mmCIF file of C-alpha atoms in Angstrom:
data_model
loop_
_atom_site.group_PDB
_atom_site.id
_atom_site.type_symbol
_atom_site.label_atom_id
_atom_site.label_comp_id
_atom_site.label_asym_id
_atom_site.label_seq_id
_atom_site.Cartn_x
_atom_site.Cartn_y
_atom_site.Cartn_z
ATOM 1 C CA UNK B 17 116.678 130.792 170.116
ATOM 2 C CA UNK B 18 113.616 129.863 170.907
ATOM 3 C CA UNK B 19 111.118 128.303 168.893
ATOM 4 C CA UNK B 20 107.874 126.532 170.016
ATOM 5 C CA UNK B 21 107.500 122.811 168.228
ATOM 6 C CA UNK B 22 104.924 122.188 165.465
ATOM 7 C CA UNK B 23 102.856 119.669 164.859
ATOM 8 C CA UNK B 24 103.334 115.585 163.879
ATOM 9 C CA UNK B 25 102.984 115.450 160.125
ATOM 10 C CA UNK B 26 100.500 112.777 159.994
ATOM 11 C CA UNK B 27 98.313 114.509 161.762
ATOM 12 C CA UNK B 28 98.951 117.553 160.549
ATOM 13 C CA UNK B 29 97.867 116.388 156.391
ATOM 14 C CA UNK B 30 94.795 114.093 157.433
ATOM 15 C CA UNK B 31 93.013 117.279 158.739
ATOM 16 C CA UNK B 32 94.559 118.979 155.503
ATOM 17 C CA UNK B 33 92.661 116.182 153.676
ATOM 18 C CA UNK B 34 89.172 116.420 156.097
ATOM 19 C CA UNK B 35 89.379 120.257 155.250
ATOM 20 C CA UNK B 36 90.116 119.912 151.806
ATOM 21 C CA UNK B 37 86.529 117.909 151.284
ATOM 22 C CA UNK B 38 84.779 120.623 153.119
ATOM 23 C CA UNK B 39 86.328 123.187 150.709
ATOM 24 C CA UNK B 40 86.031 121.499 147.582
ATOM 25 C CA UNK B 41 82.147 121.060 148.665
ATOM 26 C CA UNK B 42 81.698 124.599 148.970
ATOM 27 C CA UNK B 43 79.262 123.781 152.684
ATOM 28 C CA UNK B 44 77.279 126.331 153.479
ATOM 29 C CA UNK B 45 74.903 125.066 156.265
ATOM 30 C CA UNK B 46 75.989 126.547 159.670
ATOM 31 C CA UNK B 47 77.559 123.545 160.913
ATOM 32 C CA UNK B 48 80.136 123.486 158.083
ATOM 33 C CA UNK B 49 82.914 124.983 160.015
ATOM 34 C CA UNK B 50 86.147 124.351 160.227
ATOM 35 C CA UNK B 51 87.870 126.509 162.055
ATOM 36 C CA UNK B 52 91.027 125.456 163.198
ATOM 37 C CA UNK B 53 94.069 122.346 163.527
ATOM 38 C CA UNK B 54 92.516 119.464 163.740
ATOM 39 C CA UNK B 55 88.987 120.979 164.111
ATOM 40 C CA UNK B 56 88.944 122.202 167.480
ATOM 41 C CA UNK B 57 91.382 122.351 170.681
ATOM 42 C CA UNK B 58 91.161 118.480 171.012
ATOM 43 C CA UNK B 59 92.345 118.244 168.042
ATOM 44 C CA UNK B 60 89.917 115.392 167.011
ATOM 45 C CA UNK B 61 90.212 115.832 163.629
ATOM 46 C CA UNK B 62 86.669 115.255 162.431
ATOM 47 C CA UNK B 63 83.729 116.859 161.871
ATOM 48 C CA UNK B 64 79.499 115.490 161.582
ATOM 49 C CA UNK B 65 79.345 116.678 157.526
ATOM 50 C CA UNK B 66 78.067 113.747 155.133
ATOM 51 C CA UNK B 67 80.481 112.538 152.666
ATOM 52 C CA UNK B 68 79.626 113.101 149.246
ATOM 53 C CA UNK B 69 81.545 112.256 146.091
ATOM 54 C CA UNK B 70 84.353 114.341 144.773
ATOM 55 C CA UNK B 71 83.265 114.183 141.647
ATOM 56 C CA UNK B 72 83.969 117.606 140.029
ATOM 57 C CA UNK B 73 86.883 120.438 140.751
ATOM 58 C CA UNK B 74 85.462 123.370 142.020
ATOM 59 C CA UNK B 75 88.685 125.509 142.679
ATOM 60 C CA UNK B 76 91.713 125.206 141.532
ATOM 61 C CA UNK B 77 93.864 127.495 143.600
ATOM 62 C CA UNK B 78 97.700 128.031 143.386
ATOM 63 C CA UNK B 79 98.799 129.150 147.518
ATOM 64 C CA UNK B 80 102.550 127.918 146.796
ATOM 65 C CA UNK B 81 103.705 129.166 143.891
ATOM 66 C CA UNK B 82 107.548 127.633 145.184
ATOM 67 C CA UNK B 83 106.541 124.136 144.450
ATOM 68 C CA UNK B 84 108.876 123.334 141.760
ATOM 69 C CA UNK B 85 112.049 124.833 143.927
ATOM 70 C CA UNK B 86 110.987 123.194 146.906
ATOM 71 C CA UNK B 87 110.794 119.957 144.869
ATOM 72 C CA UNK B 88 114.345 120.162 143.603
ATOM 73 C CA UNK B 89 116.209 116.959 143.626
ATOM 74 C CA UNK B 90 119.124 118.539 146.658
ATOM 75 C CA UNK B 91 116.058 119.232 148.901
ATOM 76 C CA UNK B 92 114.835 115.554 149.277
ATOM 77 C CA UNK B 93 114.745 113.891 146.391
ATOM 78 C CA UNK B 94 111.626 115.554 145.110
ATOM 79 C CA UNK B 95 109.730 115.404 148.287
ATOM 80 C CA UNK B 96 107.427 118.896 149.142
ATOM 81 C CA UNK B 97 108.994 118.835 152.923
ATOM 82 C CA UNK B 98 106.747 121.611 153.529
ATOM 83 C CA UNK B 99 103.781 122.089 156.333
ATOM 84 C CA UNK B 100 100.795 124.251 154.829
ATOM 85 C CA UNK B 101 97.637 125.497 157.041
ATOM 86 C CA UNK B 102 94.307 123.469 156.455
ATOM 87 C CA UNK B 103 92.144 125.465 155.132
ATOM 88 C CA UNK B 104 90.002 126.739 157.654
ATOM 89 C CA UNK B 105 86.065 126.528 156.734
ATOM 90 C CA UNK B 106 83.284 129.307 157.966
ATOM 91 C CA UNK B 107 80.443 128.757 156.465
ATOM 92 C CA UNK B 108 80.392 130.019 153.019
ATOM 93 C CA UNK B 109 84.316 131.177 153.470
ATOM 94 C CA UNK B 110 87.404 129.760 153.513
ATOM 95 C CA UNK B 111 90.877 131.172 155.066
ATOM 96 C CA UNK B 112 93.980 129.771 153.778
ATOM 97 C CA UNK B 113 97.943 130.724 153.949
ATOM 98 C CA UNK B 114 99.315 131.768 151.088
ATOM 99 C CA UNK B 115 103.221 132.139 150.054
ATOM 100 C CA UNK B 116 104.721 135.200 148.137
ATOM 101 C CA UNK B 117 108.271 136.916 148.417
ATOM 102 C CA UNK B 118 111.195 135.260 146.742
ATOM 103 C CA UNK B 119 112.759 131.320 147.337
ATOM 104 C CA UNK B 120 116.335 131.213 147.262
ATOM 105 C CA UNK B 121 117.086 127.734 148.668
ATOM 106 C CA UNK B 122 115.843 125.465 151.423
ATOM 107 C CA UNK B 123 118.160 127.150 154.460
ATOM 108 C CA UNK B 124 117.044 130.485 153.333
ATOM 109 C CA UNK B 125 113.417 129.683 153.679
ATOM 110 C CA UNK B 126 113.034 133.116 155.596
ATOM 111 C CA UNK B 127 113.530 135.268 152.201
ATOM 112 C CA UNK B 128 109.149 133.412 151.375
ATOM 113 C CA UNK B 129 106.577 135.765 153.029
ATOM 114 C CA UNK B 130 103.556 134.514 154.197
ATOM 115 C CA UNK B 131 100.005 135.984 153.944
ATOM 116 C CA UNK B 132 96.311 134.917 154.796
ATOM 117 C CA UNK B 133 93.496 135.060 152.612
ATOM 118 C CA UNK B 134 89.885 135.090 153.499
ATOM 119 C CA UNK B 135 88.067 133.537 150.044
ATOM 120 C CA UNK B 136 84.150 133.363 149.407
ATOM 121 C CA UNK B 137 81.855 131.428 147.597
ATOM 122 C CA UNK B 138 80.608 133.639 144.842
ATOM 123 C CA UNK B 139 78.098 132.558 141.981
ATOM 124 C CA UNK B 140 80.297 129.662 142.073
ATOM 125 C CA UNK B 141 83.271 130.580 142.690
ATOM 126 C CA UNK B 142 85.820 131.578 145.358
ATOM 127 C CA UNK B 143 86.840 135.063 145.397
ATOM 128 C CA UNK B 144 89.074 136.513 147.306
ATOM 129 C CA UNK B 145 87.889 139.101 149.930
ATOM 130 C CA UNK B 146 91.392 140.287 151.574
ATOM 131 C CA UNK B 147 94.893 139.486 151.780
ATOM 132 C CA UNK B 148 96.834 140.233 154.785
ATOM 133 C CA UNK B 149 100.770 139.733 154.951
ATOM 134 C CA UNK B 150 102.419 139.043 157.783
ATOM 135 C CA UNK B 151 105.591 139.883 159.431
ATOM 136 C CA UNK B 152 105.610 135.427 160.644
ATOM 137 C CA UNK B 153 109.324 133.669 159.979
ATOM 138 C CA UNK B 154 110.075 129.928 160.376
ATOM 139 C CA UNK B 155 112.933 129.366 162.745
ATOM 140 C CA UNK B 156 116.228 128.744 160.518
ATOM 141 C CA UNK B 157 116.910 125.795 159.309
ATOM 142 C CA UNK B 158 119.320 123.929 160.631
ATOM 143 C CA UNK B 159 119.283 120.376 159.400
ATOM 144 C CA UNK B 160 117.052 118.633 156.387
ATOM 145 C CA UNK B 161 113.604 119.196 157.744
ATOM 146 C CA UNK B 162 110.139 119.991 157.076
ATOM 147 C CA UNK B 163 109.433 123.937 156.610
ATOM 148 C CA UNK B 164 107.493 124.739 159.758
ATOM 149 C CA UNK B 165 103.708 125.882 159.020
ATOM 150 C CA UNK B 166 102.194 129.065 159.505
ATOM 151 C CA UNK B 167 98.669 128.505 160.859
ATOM 152 C CA UNK B 168 95.686 130.850 161.771
ATOM 153 C CA UNK B 169 92.437 129.764 163.911
ATOM 154 C CA UNK B 170 89.647 131.523 164.016
ATOM 155 C CA UNK B 171 87.494 132.523 166.962
ATOM 156 C CA UNK B 172 84.360 134.644 167.292
ATOM 157 C CA UNK B 173 84.752 137.372 164.882
ATOM 158 C CA UNK B 174 88.204 137.452 164.044
ATOM 159 C CA UNK B 175 90.975 135.630 162.861
ATOM 160 C CA UNK B 176 94.306 135.266 164.697
ATOM 161 C CA UNK B 177 97.520 134.916 162.548
ATOM 162 C CA UNK B 178 101.058 134.505 163.325
ATOM 163 C CA UNK B 179 103.210 136.970 163.709
ATOM 164 C CA UNK B 180 106.770 138.070 163.947
ATOM 165 C CA UNK B 181 108.746 137.624 167.170
ATOM 166 C CA UNK B 182 105.977 135.046 168.776
ATOM 167 C CA UNK B 183 103.306 137.484 168.323
ATOM 168 C CA UNK B 184 99.556 137.033 166.857
ATOM 169 C CA UNK B 185 97.454 139.246 165.058
ATOM 170 C CA UNK B 186 93.636 139.231 165.615
ATOM 171 C CA UNK B 187 92.226 140.132 162.198
ATOM 172 C CA UNK B 188 88.608 141.299 161.421
ATOM 173 C CA UNK B 189 87.151 138.029 159.823
ATOM 174 C CA UNK B 190 85.010 140.458 157.280
ATOM 175 C CA UNK B 191 86.848 142.883 156.499
ATOM 176 C CA UNK B 192 90.886 141.722 157.321
ATOM 177 C CA UNK B 193 91.923 145.055 159.164
ATOM 178 C CA UNK B 194 94.109 144.655 162.285
ATOM 179 C CA UNK B 195 92.122 144.486 165.401
ATOM 180 C CA UNK B 196 94.896 144.251 168.200
ATOM 181 C CA UNK B 197 98.911 143.005 167.985
ATOM 182 C CA UNK B 198 99.663 140.907 170.783
ATOM 183 C CA UNK B 199 103.249 140.859 171.832
ATOM 184 C CA UNK B 200 103.898 139.112 174.957
ATOM 185 C CA UNK B 201 107.582 138.248 173.737
ATOM 186 C CA UNK B 202 108.578 141.847 173.557
ATOM 187 C CA UNK B 203 109.370 141.428 169.642
ATOM 188 C CA UNK B 204 112.499 139.252 169.928
ATOM 189 C CA UNK B 205 112.905 138.150 166.406
ATOM 190 C CA UNK B 206 114.781 135.003 167.609
ATOM 191 C CA UNK B 207 111.528 133.671 169.151
ATOM 192 C CA UNK B 208 109.848 132.044 166.534
ATOM 193 C CA UNK B 209 106.090 130.385 166.441
ATOM 194 C CA UNK B 210 106.002 127.333 164.801
ATOM 195 C CA UNK B 211 103.095 125.259 165.604
ATOM 196 C CA UNK B 212 99.433 126.325 164.822
ATOM 197 C CA UNK B 213 97.391 128.640 167.002
ATOM 198 C CA UNK B 214 94.307 126.952 168.604
ATOM 199 C CA UNK B 215 91.339 128.100 169.882
ATOM 200 C CA UNK B 216 89.251 126.813 172.828
ATOM 201 C CA UNK B 217 85.259 126.262 173.370
ATOM 202 C CA UNK B 218 85.362 130.484 174.853
ATOM 203 C CA UNK B 219 87.174 131.416 172.002
ATOM 204 C CA UNK B 220 91.164 132.278 173.945
ATOM 205 C CA UNK B 221 94.142 131.358 172.251
#
Protein backbone atom coordinates (compact mmCIF):
# COMPACT_ATOMS: atom_id res chain seq x y z
CA UNK A 1 0.00 0.00 0.00
CA UNK A 2 1.34 3.42 -0.96
CA UNK A 3 0.07 6.87 -0.16
CA UNK A 4 1.14 10.47 -0.46
CA UNK A 5 1.36 12.20 2.95
CA UNK A 6 -1.16 14.90 3.67
CA UNK A 7 -0.63 18.38 5.08
CA UNK A 8 0.11 19.69 8.54
CA UNK A 9 -3.08 20.54 10.40
CA UNK A 10 -2.04 24.05 11.48
CA UNK A 11 -1.29 25.25 7.96
CA UNK A 12 -4.48 23.71 6.61
CA UNK A 13 -6.71 25.33 9.22
CA UNK A 14 -5.14 28.75 8.64
CA UNK A 15 -5.76 28.65 4.91
CA UNK A 16 -9.31 27.48 5.51
CA UNK A 17 -9.98 30.55 7.66
CA UNK A 18 -8.46 32.98 5.15
CA UNK A 19 -10.36 31.47 2.25
CA UNK A 20 -13.57 31.36 4.28
CA UNK A 21 -13.28 35.13 4.68
CA UNK A 22 -13.14 35.56 0.93
CA UNK A 23 -16.10 33.21 0.58
CA UNK A 24 -18.18 35.15 3.11
CA UNK A 25 -17.42 38.48 1.45
CA UNK A 26 -18.43 37.28 -2.00
CA UNK A 27 -15.44 39.07 -3.56
CA UNK A 28 -15.77 39.70 -7.29
CA UNK A 29 -12.62 41.64 -8.11
CA UNK A 30 -10.16 40.06 -10.53
CA UNK A 31 -7.54 39.70 -7.79
CA UNK A 32 -9.94 37.89 -5.47
CA UNK A 33 -8.42 34.49 -6.19
CA UNK A 34 -7.65 31.53 -3.97
CA UNK A 35 -6.90 28.72 -6.43
CA UNK A 36 -5.38 26.06 -4.21
CA UNK A 37 -4.29 25.03 -0.73
CA UNK A 38 -2.35 27.89 0.91
CA UNK A 39 -3.04 30.07 -2.17
CA UNK A 40 0.04 29.35 -4.32
CA UNK A 41 2.77 26.83 -5.10
CA UNK A 42 4.96 28.29 -2.35
CA UNK A 43 2.05 27.81 0.10
CA UNK A 44 2.39 31.37 1.40
CA UNK A 45 -1.20 31.39 2.69
CA UNK A 46 -1.56 35.12 1.97
CA UNK A 47 -3.47 37.38 -0.42
CA UNK A 48 -3.45 41.17 -0.85
CA UNK A 49 -7.11 41.96 -0.21
CA UNK A 50 -8.42 44.63 2.18
CA UNK A 51 -10.11 43.05 5.17
CA UNK A 52 -13.70 43.79 6.11
CA UNK A 53 -15.78 43.23 9.22
CA UNK A 54 -17.60 39.90 9.18
CA UNK A 55 -20.91 41.30 10.40
CA UNK A 56 -23.30 39.20 8.34
CA UNK A 57 -23.58 35.57 7.30
CA UNK A 58 -24.08 35.66 3.53
CA UNK A 59 -24.12 31.89 3.01
CA UNK A 60 -24.56 28.89 5.28
CA UNK A 61 -23.61 25.68 3.48
CA UNK A 62 -23.43 22.16 4.87
CA UNK A 63 -20.67 20.30 3.04
CA UNK A 64 -20.23 17.47 5.53
CA UNK A 65 -23.54 15.92 6.66
CA UNK A 66 -21.76 13.46 8.97
CA UNK A 67 -20.35 15.87 11.56
CA UNK A 68 -22.52 14.57 14.41
CA UNK A 69 -21.33 11.00 13.82
CA UNK A 70 -17.73 12.10 13.33
CA UNK A 71 -17.80 13.94 16.67
CA UNK A 72 -19.18 10.96 18.58
CA UNK A 73 -17.26 10.25 21.84
CA UNK A 74 -15.81 7.00 20.49
CA UNK A 75 -14.14 9.00 17.71
CA UNK A 76 -12.11 11.32 19.94
CA UNK A 77 -14.08 12.80 22.82
CA UNK A 78 -16.16 15.09 20.64
CA UNK A 79 -13.32 16.34 18.44
CA UNK A 80 -13.87 16.65 14.68
CA UNK A 81 -10.88 14.75 13.29
CA UNK A 82 -11.46 15.59 9.63
CA UNK A 83 -9.41 17.57 7.10
CA UNK A 84 -11.47 19.68 4.67
CA UNK A 85 -10.65 21.33 1.38
CA UNK A 86 -10.10 25.07 1.44
CA UNK A 87 -12.91 26.75 -0.55
CA UNK A 88 -11.31 27.76 -3.86
CA UNK A 89 -12.26 31.30 -4.90
CA UNK A 90 -12.22 32.42 -8.53
CA UNK A 91 -13.80 35.87 -8.75
CA UNK A 92 -17.55 35.29 -8.46
CA UNK A 93 -17.21 31.50 -8.29
CA UNK A 94 -16.43 29.16 -5.40
CA UNK A 95 -15.31 25.53 -5.71
CA UNK A 96 -15.90 23.34 -2.66
CA UNK A 97 -15.55 19.80 -1.41
CA UNK A 98 -18.78 18.07 -0.38
CA UNK A 99 -19.25 14.69 1.25
CA UNK A 100 -22.06 12.18 0.75
CA UNK A 101 -22.53 8.43 0.77
CA UNK A 102 -22.80 6.57 4.07
CA UNK A 103 -20.93 7.11 7.32
CA UNK A 104 -20.50 3.87 9.26
CA UNK A 105 -17.54 4.50 11.60
CA UNK A 106 -14.20 6.28 11.81
CA UNK A 107 -12.45 3.02 10.92
CA UNK A 108 -14.44 2.61 7.68
CA UNK A 109 -14.45 6.17 6.35
CA UNK A 110 -14.11 4.83 2.80
CA UNK A 111 -17.89 4.22 2.73
CA UNK A 112 -18.29 7.96 2.21
CA UNK A 113 -18.07 9.62 -1.21
CA UNK A 114 -16.41 12.90 -2.11
CA UNK A 115 -17.63 15.50 -4.57
CA UNK A 116 -16.40 18.78 -6.00
CA UNK A 117 -19.03 21.45 -6.64
CA UNK A 118 -18.96 24.83 -8.31
CA UNK A 119 -21.11 27.54 -6.74
CA UNK A 120 -21.58 31.09 -8.04
CA UNK A 121 -22.92 34.25 -6.46
CA UNK A 122 -26.29 34.96 -8.11
CA UNK A 123 -28.45 37.79 -6.74
CA UNK A 124 -26.73 37.55 -3.36
CA UNK A 125 -27.05 33.76 -3.13
CA UNK A 126 -24.47 31.01 -3.64
CA UNK A 127 -26.04 28.79 -6.31
CA UNK A 128 -24.72 25.36 -7.33
CA UNK A 129 -23.63 25.31 -10.98
CA UNK A 130 -22.38 21.73 -11.25
CA UNK A 131 -21.38 18.73 -9.15
CA UNK A 132 -18.76 16.05 -9.82
CA UNK A 133 -18.54 12.84 -7.81
CA UNK A 134 -15.01 11.45 -7.64
CA UNK A 135 -13.98 7.84 -7.14
CA UNK A 136 -11.26 9.03 -4.72
CA UNK A 137 -10.95 7.22 -1.40
CA UNK A 138 -8.78 8.06 1.63
CA UNK A 139 -6.00 5.80 2.81
CA UNK A 140 -7.53 3.06 5.01
CA UNK A 141 -7.79 3.79 8.71
CA UNK A 142 -4.75 2.50 10.58
CA UNK A 143 -4.91 4.09 14.04
CA UNK A 144 -6.62 7.10 15.66
CA UNK A 145 -5.82 9.86 13.20
CA UNK A 146 -7.33 12.66 11.12
CA UNK A 147 -9.39 11.76 8.07
CA UNK A 148 -7.17 12.60 5.05
CA UNK A 149 -8.00 15.56 2.86
CA UNK A 150 -9.66 15.54 -0.56
CA UNK A 151 -8.34 18.75 -2.13
CA UNK A 152 -8.72 20.15 -5.64
CA UNK A 153 -6.77 22.95 -7.37
CA UNK A 154 -7.61 25.54 -10.02
CA UNK A 155 -5.32 26.18 -13.00
CA UNK A 156 -6.22 27.96 -16.23
CA UNK A 157 -9.70 26.99 -17.36
CA UNK A 158 -9.74 23.76 -15.37
CA UNK A 159 -10.22 22.42 -11.87
CA UNK A 160 -8.12 19.39 -11.00
CA UNK A 161 -9.73 16.87 -8.65
CA UNK A 162 -8.19 13.83 -6.90
CA UNK A 163 -9.32 10.46 -8.21
CA UNK A 164 -9.03 6.83 -7.22
CA UNK A 165 -5.79 4.88 -7.47
CA UNK A 166 -3.62 8.00 -7.38
CA UNK A 167 -5.31 9.49 -10.45
CA UNK A 168 -6.37 13.08 -11.17
CA UNK A 169 -9.43 14.38 -13.04
CA UNK A 170 -9.25 17.55 -15.12
CA UNK A 171 -12.67 19.24 -15.19
CA UNK A 172 -13.90 22.17 -17.23
CA UNK A 173 -14.34 25.02 -14.73
CA UNK A 174 -17.44 26.30 -16.49
CA UNK A 175 -19.36 23.06 -16.99
CA UNK A 176 -17.75 20.40 -14.78
CA UNK A 177 -17.25 18.15 -17.81
CA UNK A 178 -14.31 15.72 -17.62
CA UNK A 179 -11.59 16.96 -19.98
CA UNK A 180 -9.00 14.34 -19.02
CA UNK A 181 -8.32 11.58 -16.52
CA UNK A 182 -4.64 11.25 -15.66
CA UNK A 183 -3.76 7.82 -14.30
CA UNK A 184 0.05 7.60 -14.09
CA UNK A 185 0.04 4.81 -11.50
CA UNK A 186 -2.17 2.37 -13.38
CA UNK A 187 -5.26 2.62 -11.21
CA UNK A 188 -3.90 0.44 -8.42
CA UNK A 189 -6.52 0.65 -5.66
CA UNK A 190 -3.77 0.26 -3.06
CA UNK A 191 -2.34 3.65 -4.04
CA UNK A 192 -3.88 6.73 -2.40
CA UNK A 193 -3.61 10.43 -3.19
CA UNK A 194 -3.99 12.03 0.24
CA UNK A 195 -2.52 15.52 -0.08
CA UNK A 196 -3.74 18.74 -1.69
CA UNK A 197 -3.05 19.06 -5.41
CA UNK A 198 -0.70 21.96 -6.20
CA UNK A 199 -0.42 24.04 -9.39
CA UNK A 200 2.68 26.02 -10.33
CA UNK A 201 2.67 29.40 -12.08
CA UNK A 202 2.63 27.67 -15.48
CA UNK A 203 -0.44 25.61 -14.60
CA UNK A 204 1.40 22.34 -14.10
CA UNK A 205 -0.11 20.06 -11.44
